[in-house]
Amino acid sequence: MKYRVCFAFLCCVVVSPFLAAQSPTPSPTPLPLILVKAAHWVDPVAGVVRDNQAILIEGDKVKQVGAAADLSKGLAPDVRVIDLGNATVLPGLIDCHTHVTAQPENYYEDIFRKSPIDVATTSHIYARRTLLAGFTTIRNVGAVEFTDIALRTAIDTGKIPGPRMLCAAVPLGSTGGHVDLTGFSPYLEFKTVAPAVANGPEQIREAVRRNVKYGADWIKIMASAGVLSEEEAVGAPQYSQEEMKAAVDEAALWGRKVAAHAHGTEAIKMAVRAGVASIEHGSLIDDEGIRLMKEHGTWLVADIYNDDYILTEYTRLGYPQKIIDKERLVGRLQRENFRKAFQAGVKCAFGTDAGVYPHGWNAKQFAKLVEWGMTPMQAIQSATTSAADLIGWKTKVGQLAPGYFADLVAVKGDPLKDVSVLEKLDFVMKGGGIYKNGLTNDPLTVIE
Ligand code: ARG
């Protein structure tokens, strides 16, 4: 191994000057330019809607933003103009809590008849649906056997359509906890190269390293019990303070942040004290938890649409009564506590837990956010500027300004009057490429 590396190094050093002399660097081909115009533009940074704006896109980035009349003047003939007419444009949406590689079909079948290979084979379907629903960026907070990493690679190399992905790879939790196969025979065990169960600081540190080694951008821990798993007491902490701290410290060594699944009152506080970047779910948060989150600047990612879907569909999907009962315990409280936390000034970013319900339905959560205390503009900000801030991409996505990715969506209706119009978008662009066009009659190339 060592020998081969040295050989390769020598080749570079010895051969490259000759190569350089023979082939002068060709001048780069200019990137295509696109001008997108529309009647209304939501600017989540300023929290306003501007009329008759346009953006000039060069390659996959925004080059210039301004009044459509100004940007249209003296355009070079090769600039392609896309006029979205009376539509409203928003920056591409961001979902900070997805499990895009799978979605539930049947409790028994999903556990016993599907392997990670089934997951890997079908995950592209969900990635595409997510993108077509206008979610151009997602933070995926848990998947089996690095299937999310493989999906991200396939998307980033242009092989399949899908959102930009930040991946947490395999979520980490304790024996008997939310990631373990709890409630079944002790003789039942599945093979894995990437175990989700990690106990004690040493195992947790090792698991963080393994995730990072295979491509994780984020680390996800299960700080408390969950709903969709068979252990008791949905709010109970499942890691000790020391274990949560080990996860955060180890992640930080590798430049990663931690998202903590936590429904429980105490688990939320422990995770915040350990220094996680976001609390996922946050269902049973109390006043002290709210205070701590504000003090530490911890984000809340509350999946408040989920309850509707679980209570109407999960009995039909064969989920045990125990799980349905747990949902009844937290569903309403989560919504009430979300409202309380948001009104108290806790930073809230949009995250749906899509994968618990069908991918592509992510935007259904907007109406819930408005029902439970946000204005439509605040709900949009939670899925653009705030989400970008949480995921560490606030200079790349979440707004349409020079240098940002040309990720945008457009809709005929007015999302500031009725935020639910975002559930059915008419136009989706990611990185200057068009993935959905129900707005113009021009023969635009839609990427399939
Ligand atoms: N993945 C979460 C869990 O199993 C889903 C919780 C859904 N319920 C809710 N009210 N948000 O704990």
Coordinates of N, CA, C and O in Angstrom, one line a residue, residues 145-278:
E145 N -27.4 1.8 7.1 CA -26.3 1.3 6.3 C -25.7 2.3 5.3 O -25.4 1.9 4.2
F146 N -25.7 3.6 5.6 CA -25.2 4.6 4.7 C -25.9 4.7 3.4 O -25.4 5.2 2.4
T147 N -27.2 4.3 3.4 CA -28.0 4.4 2.1 C -28.2 5.9 1.8 O -28.3 6.3 0.6
D148 N -28.2 6.8 2.8 CA -28.4 8.2 2.5 C -27.1 8.8 1.8 O -27.2 9.6 1.0
I149 N -26.0 8.3 2.2 CA -24.7 8.8 1.6 C -24.6 8.4 0.2 O -24.3 9.2 -0.7
A150 N -25.0 7.1 -0.1 CA -25.0 6.7 -1.5 C -26.0 7.5 -2.4 O -25.7 7.8 -3.5
L151 N -27.2 7.8 -1.8 CA -28.2 8.6 -2.5 C -27.6 10.0 -2.7 O -27.8 10.5 -3.9
R152 N -27.0 10.6 -1.7 CA -26.4 11.9 -1.9 C -25.4 11.9 -3.0 O -25.4 12.8 -3.9
T153 N -24.5 10.9 -3.1 CA -23.5 10.8 -4.2 C -24.2 10.7 -5.5 O -23.8 11.4 -6.5
A154 N -25.2 9.9 -5.6 CA -25.9 9.7 -6.9 C -26.6 11.0 -7.4 O -26.6 11.4 -8.6
I155 N -27.1 11.8 -6.4 CA -27.7 13.1 -6.8 C -26.6 14.1 -7.1 O -26.7 14.8 -8.2
D156 N -25.6 14.2 -6.3 CA -24.5 15.2 -6.5 C -23.8 15.0 -7.8 O -23.2 15.9 -8.4
T157 N -23.7 13.7 -8.3 CA -23.0 13.5 -9.5 C -24.0 13.5 -10.7 O -23.6 13.0 -11.8
G158 N -25.2 13.9 -10.5 CA -26.1 14.1 -11.6 C -26.8 12.9 -12.1 O -27.3 12.9 -13.2
K159 N -26.7 11.8 -11.4 CA -27.2 10.5 -11.9 C -28.7 10.4 -11.7 O -29.4 9.8 -12.5
I160 N -29.2 11.0 -10.6 CA -30.6 11.0 -10.4 C -31.1 12.4 -9.8 O -30.3 13.0 -9.2
P161 N -32.3 12.7 -10.1 CA -32.8 14.0 -9.5 C -33.1 13.9 -8.1 O -33.6 12.9 -7.6
G162 N -32.7 14.9 -7.3 CA -33.0 14.9 -5.9 C -32.5 16.2 -5.3 O -31.8 17.0 -5.9
P163 N -32.8 16.4 -4.0 CA -32.4 17.6 -3.3 C -30.9 17.6 -3.0 O -30.3 16.5 -2.9
R164 N -30.4 18.7 -2.7 CA -29.1 18.7 -2.0 C -29.3 18.1 -0.7 O -30.2 18.3 0.0
M165 N -28.3 17.2 -0.3 CA -28.5 16.5 1.0 C -27.4 16.7 1.9 O -26.2 16.6 1.6
L166 N -27.7 17.0 3.2 CA -26.8 16.9 4.3 C -27.2 15.6 5.0 O -28.4 15.5 5.4
C167 N -26.3 14.7 5.3 CA -26.6 13.4 5.8 C -26.1 13.2 7.2 O -24.9 13.5 7.5
A168 N -26.9 12.6 8.0 CA -26.4 12.2 9.4 C -26.0 10.7 9.4 O -25.7 10.2 10.5
A169 N -26.2 10.0 8.3 CA -25.9 8.6 8.2 C -26.7 7.8 9.2 O -27.9 8.0 9.4
V170 N -26.0 6.9 10.0 CA -26.7 6.1 10.9 C -27.0 6.8 12.3 O -26.0 7.2 12.9
P171 N -28.2 6.9 12.7 CA -28.5 7.6 13.9 C -28.1 6.7 15.1 O -28.1 5.5 15.1
L172 N -27.6 7.4 16.2 CA -27.0 6.6 17.3 C -28.0 6.6 18.5 O -28.5 7.6 18.9
G173 N -28.1 5.4 19.1 CA -28.9 5.3 20.3 C -28.5 4.2 21.2 O -27.6 3.4 20.9
S174 N -29.2 4.0 22.3 CA -28.8 3.0 23.3 C -29.5 1.7 23.1 O -30.5 1.6 22.4
T175 N -28.9 0.7 23.7 CA -29.6 -0.7 23.7 C -31.0 -0.5 24.3 O -31.2 0.1 25.3
G176 N -31.9 -1.1 23.6 CA -33.3 -1.1 24.1 C -34.0 0.3 23.7 O -35.2 0.5 24.1
G177 N -33.3 1.1 23.0 CA -33.8 2.5 22.8 C -34.5 2.6 21.4 O -34.8 1.6 20.7
H178 N -34.6 3.8 21.0 CA -35.4 4.1 19.8 C -34.8 3.6 18.5 O -35.6 3.3 17.5
V179 N -33.5 3.4 18.4 CA -32.9 2.8 17.2 C -32.7 1.3 17.3 O -32.4 0.6 16.3
D180 N -33.0 0.7 18.5 CA -32.8 -0.7 18.6 C -34.1 -1.4 18.2 O -35.1 -0.8 18.2
L181 N -34.0 -2.7 17.9 CA -35.2 -3.5 17.6 C -35.7 -4.0 18.9 O -35.4 -5.1 19.4
T182 N -36.6 -3.1 19.5 CA -37.0 -3.4 20.9 C -38.4 -4.0 20.9 O -39.2 -3.6 20.1
G183 N -38.6 -4.9 21.8 CA -39.9 -5.5 22.0 C -40.0 -6.9 21.3 O -41.1 -7.5 21.3
F184 N -39.0 -7.3 20.6 CA -39.0 -8.6 19.9 C -38.2 -9.6 20.6 O -37.7 -9.4 21.7
S185 N -38.1 -10.8 20.1 CA -37.4 -11.9 20.7 C -35.9 -11.6 20.9 O -35.3 -11.0 19.9
P186 N -35.3 -12.0 22.0 CA -33.9 -11.7 22.2 C -33.0 -12.5 21.2 O -31.9 -12.2 21.0
Y187 N -33.6 -13.4 20.5 CA -32.8 -14.2 19.5 C -32.8 -13.6 18.1 O -32.2 -14.1 17.2
L188 N -33.6 -12.5 18.0 CA -33.7 -11.9 16.7 C -32.7 -10.8 16.6 O -32.6 -9.9 17.4
E189 N -31.9 -10.9 15.5 CA -30.8 -9.9 15.4 C -30.6 -9.7 13.9 O -30.5 -10.7 13.1
F190 N -30.4 -8.5 13.4 CA -30.1 -8.3 12.0 C -28.6 -8.0 11.8 O -28.0 -7.3 12.7
K191 N -28.1 -8.4 10.7 CA -26.7 -8.2 10.4 C -26.5 -6.7 10.0 O -27.4 -6.1 9.4
T192 N -25.4 -6.1 10.4 CA -25.1 -4.8 10.0 C -23.6 -4.5 9.9 O -22.9 -5.0 10.7
V193 N -23.2 -3.6 9.0 CA -21.8 -3.1 9.1 C -21.8 -1.8 9.9 O -20.8 -1.3 10.3
A194 N -23.0 -1.2 10.0 CA -23.0 0.1 10.7 C -24.1 0.1 11.8 O -25.2 0.5 11.6
P195 N -23.7 -0.4 13.0 CA -24.7 -0.5 14.0 C -25.1 0.9 14.5 O -24.3 1.8 14.7
A196 N -26.4 1.0 14.8 CA -27.0 2.2 15.3 C -26.8 2.2 16.8 O -26.8 3.3 17.4
V197 N -26.8 1.0 17.4 CA -26.7 1.0 18.9 C -25.3 1.2 19.3 O -24.4 0.6 18.9
A198 N -25.1 2.2 20.2 CA -23.8 2.5 20.7 C -24.0 3.0 22.2 O -24.8 3.9 22.4
N199 N -23.3 2.3 23.1 CA -23.5 2.6 24.5 C -22.2 3.1 25.1 O -21.1 2.5 24.8
G200 N -22.3 4.0 26.0 CA -21.1 4.5 26.7 C -20.3 5.4 25.8 O -20.3 5.3 24.5
P201 N -19.5 6.4 26.4 CA -18.8 7.3 25.6 C -17.8 6.7 24.5 O -17.7 7.2 23.4
E202 N -17.2 5.6 24.9 CA -16.2 5.0 23.9 C -16.9 4.5 22.7 O -16.5 4.8 21.5
Q203 N -18.0 3.8 22.8 CA -18.7 3.2 21.6 C -19.3 4.4 20.8 O -19.4 4.4 19.6
I204 N -19.8 5.4 21.6 CA -20.4 6.5 20.9 C -19.4 7.3 20.1 O -19.6 7.6 18.9
R205 N -18.2 7.5 20.7 CA -17.2 8.2 19.9 C -16.8 7.3 18.7 O -16.6 7.9 17.6
E206 N -16.7 6.0 18.8 CA -16.3 5.2 17.7 C -17.4 5.3 16.6 O -17.1 5.4 15.4
A207 N -18.7 5.3 17.0 CA -19.8 5.3 16.0 C -19.8 6.7 15.3 O -20.1 6.8 14.1
V208 N -19.5 7.8 16.0 CA -19.4 9.1 15.4 C -18.3 9.0 14.3 O -18.5 9.5 13.2
R209 N -17.1 8.5 14.7 CA -16.0 8.4 13.8 C -16.4 7.6 12.6 O -16.0 7.9 11.4
R210 N -17.1 6.5 12.8 CA -17.5 5.6 11.6 C -18.4 6.4 10.7 O -18.2 6.4 9.5
N211 N -19.4 7.1 11.3 CA -20.3 7.9 10.4 C -19.5 8.9 9.6 O -19.7 9.0 8.4
V212 N -18.6 9.6 10.3 CA -17.8 10.6 9.6 C -17.0 10.0 8.5 O -16.9 10.5 7.4
K213 N -16.3 8.9 8.9 CA -15.5 8.2 7.9 C -16.2 7.9 6.6 O -15.6 8.0 5.5
Y214 N -17.5 7.5 6.7 CA -18.2 7.1 5.5 C -19.1 8.2 5.0 O -20.0 8.0 4.1
G215 N -18.9 9.5 5.5 CA -19.5 10.6 4.7 C -20.5 11.4 5.5 O -21.2 12.2 4.8
A216 N -20.7 11.2 6.8 CA -21.8 12.0 7.5 C -21.4 13.4 7.6 O -20.3 13.8 7.9
D217 N -22.4 14.3 7.4 CA -22.2 15.7 7.5 C -22.7 16.2 8.9 O -22.3 17.2 9.4
W218 N -23.6 15.4 9.5 CA -24.2 15.7 10.8 C -24.2 14.4 11.6 O -24.0 13.3 11.1
I219 N -24.4 14.5 12.9 CA -24.5 13.4 13.8 C -25.9 13.4 14.4 O -26.3 14.5 14.8
K220 N -26.6 12.3 14.4 CA -27.9 12.3 15.0 C -27.9 11.3 16.2 O -27.4 10.2 16.1
I221 N -28.4 11.8 17.4 CA -28.5 10.9 18.5 C -29.9 10.8 19.0 O -30.7 11.8 18.8
M222 N -30.3 9.7 19.6 CA -31.6 9.6 20.2 C -31.4 9.8 21.7 O -31.0 9.0 22.5
A223 N -31.8 11.1 22.1 CA -31.6 11.5 23.5 C -32.8 10.9 24.3 O -32.6 10.7 25.5
S224 N -33.9 10.8 23.7 CA -35.0 10.2 24.5 C -35.7 9.1 23.7 O -35.3 8.8 22.5
A225 N -36.6 8.4 24.3 CA -37.4 7.4 23.6 C -38.2 8.0 22.5 O -38.2 9.2 22.4
G226 N -38.8 7.1 21.7 CA -39.6 7.6 20.6 C -41.0 7.1 20.6 O -41.4 6.3 21.4
V227 N -41.7 7.5 19.5 CA -43.1 7.1 19.3 C -43.1 5.8 18.5 O -43.7 4.8 18.9
L228 N -42.4 5.8 17.4 CA -42.5 4.7 16.4 C -41.5 3.6 16.7 O -40.8 3.1 15.9
S229 N -41.4 3.2 18.0 CA -40.6 2.1 18.4 C -41.3 1.5 19.7 O -42.0 2.3 20.3
E230 N -41.0 0.3 20.0 CA -41.8 -0.3 21.0 C -41.4 -0.2 22.5 O -42.0 -0.8 23.4
E231 N -40.4 0.6 22.7 CA -40.0 0.8 24.2 C -41.1 1.7 24.8 O -41.8 2.4 24.2
E232 N -41.1 1.6 26.2 CA -42.1 2.3 26.9 C -41.7 3.8 27.0 O -40.6 4.2 26.6
A233 N -42.5 4.5 27.7 CA -42.3 5.9 28.2 C -41.6 6.8 27.1 O -40.4 7.0 27.1
V234 N -42.4 7.3 26.2 CA -41.9 8.1 25.1 C -40.9 9.2 25.5 O -40.1 9.6 24.7
G235 N -41.1 9.7 26.7 CA -40.2 10.9 27.0 C -38.9 10.5 27.7 O -38.1 11.4 28.0
A236 N -38.7 9.2 28.1 CA -37.6 8.9 29.0 C -36.2 9.1 28.3 O -36.1 8.8 27.1
P237 N -35.3 9.7 29.0 CA -33.9 9.8 28.4 C -33.4 8.4 28.1 O -33.6 7.5 28.8
Q238 N -32.6 8.4 27.0 CA -32.0 7.1 26.6 C -30.5 7.1 26.5 O -29.9 6.2 26.2
Y239 N -30.0 8.3 26.8 CA -28.5 8.4 26.9 C -28.3 9.2 28.2 O -29.1 10.1 28.6
S240 N -27.2 8.9 28.9 CA -26.8 9.7 30.1 C -26.2 11.0 29.6 O -25.9 11.2 28.4
Q241 N -26.1 12.0 30.6 CA -25.5 13.3 30.3 C -24.1 13.1 29.7 O -23.7 13.7 28.7
E242 N -23.4 12.1 30.2 CA -22.0 11.9 29.8 C -22.0 11.3 28.3 O -21.1 11.7 27.5
E243 N -22.9 10.5 28.0 CA -23.0 9.9 26.7 C -23.3 11.0 25.6 O -22.8 11.1 24.6
M244 N -24.3 11.9 26.0 CA -24.7 12.9 25.1 C -23.5 13.9 24.8 O -23.2 14.3 23.7
K245 N -22.8 14.2 25.9 CA -21.6 15.1 25.8 C -20.5 14.4 25.0 O -19.9 15.1 24.1
A246 N -20.4 13.1 25.1 CA -19.3 12.4 24.3 C -19.7 12.6 22.8 O -18.8 12.8 22.0
A247 N -21.0 12.4 22.5 CA -21.4 12.5 21.1 C -21.1 13.9 20.5 O -20.5 14.1 19.5
V248 N -21.4 15.0 21.3 CA -21.2 16.3 20.9 C -19.7 16.7 20.8 O -19.3 17.2 19.8
D249 N -19.0 16.2 21.8 CA -17.5 16.5 21.8 C -16.8 15.8 20.6 O -16.0 16.4 19.9
E250 N -17.1 14.6 20.4 CA -16.5 13.8 19.3 C -16.9 14.4 18.0 O -16.0 14.6 17.1
A251 N -18.2 14.7 17.8 CA -18.6 15.3 16.6 C -17.9 16.6 16.3 O -17.4 16.9 15.2
A252 N -17.7 17.4 17.3 CA -17.0 18.7 17.2 C -15.6 18.5 16.7 O -15.1 19.3 15.9
L253 N -14.9 17.5 17.2 CA -13.5 17.2 16.8 C -13.5 17.1 15.3 O -12.5 17.4 14.7
W254 N -14.5 16.5 14.7 CA -14.5 16.3 13.2 C -15.3 17.4 12.5 O -15.7 17.2 11.3
G255 N -15.6 18.5 13.2 CA -16.3 19.6 12.6 C -17.7 19.3 12.3 O -18.3 19.9 11.3
R256 N -18.4 18.5 13.1 CA -19.8 18.1 12.9 C -20.6 18.6 14.0 O -20.1 18.7 15.2
K257 N -21.9 18.8 13.8 CA -22.8 19.2 14.9 C -23.8 18.1 15.1 O -24.0 17.2 14.2
V258 N -24.5 18.2 16.2 CA -25.4 17.0 16.6 C -26.9 17.5 16.6 O -27.2 18.6 17.1
A259 N -27.7 16.7 16.0 CA -29.1 16.8 16.1 C -29.6 15.8 17.1 O -29.3 14.6 16.9
A260 N -30.4 16.2 18.1 CA -30.9 15.2 19.1 C -32.4 15.0 19.0 O -33.2 16.0 19.2
H261 N -32.8 13.8 18.7 CA -34.2 13.4 18.9 C -34.5 13.4 20.3 O -33.8 12.7 21.1
A262 N -35.5 14.3 20.7 CA -35.8 14.3 22.1 C -37.3 14.8 22.3 O -37.6 15.9 21.9
H263 N -38.1 13.8 22.7 CA -39.5 14.2 23.1 C -39.6 14.7 24.5 O -40.4 15.5 24.9
G264 N -38.8 14.0 25.4 CA -39.0 14.1 26.8 C -38.5 15.4 27.4 O -37.4 15.9 27.0
T265 N -39.1 15.9 28.5 CA -38.8 17.1 29.2 C -37.3 17.1 29.6 O -36.6 18.0 29.4
E266 N -36.9 16.0 30.3 CA -35.6 16.0 30.9 C -34.6 15.7 29.8 O -33.5 16.3 29.8
A267 N -34.9 14.9 28.9 CA -34.0 14.5 27.8 C -33.6 15.8 27.0 O -32.5 16.0 26.5
I268 N -34.6 16.6 26.8 CA -34.4 17.9 26.0 C -33.4 18.7 26.7 O -32.4 19.2 26.1
K269 N -33.5 18.9 28.0 CA -32.6 19.7 28.8 C -31.2 19.1 28.8 O -30.2 19.8 28.7
M270 N -31.1 17.8 28.9 CA -29.8 17.1 28.9 C -29.1 17.4 27.6 O -27.9 17.7 27.6
A271 N -29.9 17.2 26.5 CA -29.2 17.4 25.2 C -28.8 18.8 25.0 O -27.7 19.1 24.4
V272 N -29.6 19.8 25.4 CA -29.2 21.2 25.3 C -28.0 21.4 26.1 O -27.0 22.1 25.6
R273 N -27.9 20.9 27.3 CA -26.7 21.2 28.1 C -25.5 20.5 27.5 O -24.4 21.0 27.7
A274 N -25.7 19.4 26.8 CA -24.6 18.7 26.2 C -24.1 19.5 25.0 O -23.0 19.3 24.5
G275 N -24.9 20.4 24.5 CA -24.4 21.3 23.4 C -24.9 20.9 22.0 O -24.2 21.2 21.0
V276 N -26.0 20.2 21.9 CA -26.5 19.8 20.6 C -26.9 21.1 19.8 O -27.3 22.1 20.5
A277 N -26.9 21.0 18.5 CA -27.3 22.2 17.7 C -28.8 22.3 17.6 O -29.4 23.4 17.5
S278 N -29.5 21.1 17.6 CA -31.0 21.1 17.4 C -31.6 20.0 18.2 O -31.1 18.9 18.4

